[in-house]
Amino acid sequence: MTDKELSKLSKTQLLEILYFLRKENDELKNENQRLIYNLEKYEKNGIYKEILEAVKENSRKLDVFSAWLLNEDNED
């Protein structure tokens, strides 16, 4: 969705979008934590280490996105 399209939405619509984005973000963070736990639990050789690092990197990206969402929310 472009900035122009977003600017045409009502505050209620924007809050609804934000709610669902946060909900999805929380679900993804929980899934990442579960995957990290399982990978660490079953880590046996080098390939698991590569997968674990990829999942951890995605988790860091989600943290950055979460911080951005919180910052956007505080600017209102």
Coordinates of C-alpha atoms in Angstrom, one line a residue:
M1 CA 0.0 0.0 0.0
T2 CA 1.4 3.4 -1.0
D3 CA 1.7 6.4 1.3
K4 CA -0.9 8.1 -0.8
E5 CA -3.3 5.2 -0.2
L6 CA -2.6 5.2 3.5
S7 CA -3.2 8.9 3.8
K8 CA -6.7 8.4 2.5
L9 CA -7.6 5.9 5.2
S10 CA -9.4 6.9 8.4
K11 CA -7.7 6.7 11.7
T12 CA -9.8 3.7 12.6
Q13 CA -8.8 1.9 9.4
L14 CA -5.1 2.7 10.1
L15 CA -5.4 1.4 13.7
E16 CA -7.0 -1.8 12.4
I17 CA -4.1 -2.3 10.0
L18 CA -1.6 -1.6 12.8
Y19 CA -3.4 -4.1 15.0
F20 CA -3.2 -6.9 12.5
L21 CA 0.4 -6.1 11.6
R22 CA 1.4 -6.2 15.3
K23 CA -0.6 -9.5 15.8
E24 CA 1.2 -11.0 12.8
N25 CA 4.5 -9.8 14.0
D26 CA 3.9 -11.3 17.4
E27 CA 3.0 -14.6 15.9
L28 CA 6.1 -14.6 13.8
K29 CA 8.3 -13.7 16.7
N30 CA 6.8 -16.6 18.7
E31 CA 7.3 -19.0 15.8
N32 CA 10.9 -17.9 15.5
Q33 CA 11.5 -18.4 19.2
R34 CA 10.0 -21.9 18.9
L35 CA 12.2 -22.7 15.8
I36 CA 15.3 -21.4 17.5
Y37 CA 14.6 -23.5 20.6
N38 CA 14.1 -26.6 18.4
L39 CA 17.2 -26.0 16.3
E40 CA 19.3 -25.5 19.3
K41 CA 17.9 -28.6 20.9
Y42 CA 18.6 -30.8 17.8
E43 CA 21.8 -29.2 16.6
K44 CA 24.0 -32.0 15.5
N45 CA 26.1 -30.8 12.6
G46 CA 27.1 -27.8 10.5
I47 CA 23.9 -27.5 8.5
Y48 CA 21.8 -27.0 11.6
K49 CA 24.1 -24.1 12.6
E50 CA 23.5 -22.4 9.2
I51 CA 19.7 -22.8 9.6
L52 CA 19.9 -21.5 13.2
E53 CA 21.8 -18.4 12.1
A54 CA 19.3 -17.7 9.3
V55 CA 16.4 -18.0 11.8
K56 CA 18.2 -15.8 14.3
E57 CA 18.9 -13.2 11.6
N58 CA 15.2 -13.2 10.7
S59 CA 14.4 -12.8 14.4
R60 CA 16.6 -9.7 14.6
K61 CA 14.9 -8.3 11.5
L62 CA 11.5 -8.8 13.3
D63 CA 12.9 -7.0 16.3
V64 CA 13.8 -4.0 14.1
F65 CA 10.3 -4.1 12.5
S66 CA 8.7 -4.2 16.0
A67 CA 10.8 -1.2 17.1
W68 CA 9.7 0.6 13.9
L69 CA 6.0 -0.2 14.6
L70 CA 6.3 1.1 18.1
N71 CA 8.0 4.3 16.9
E72 CA 5.3 4.9 14.3
D73 CA 2.7 4.4 17.0
N74 CA 4.4 7.0 19.3
E75 CA 4.5 9.6 16.6
D76 CA 0.7 10.0 16.6

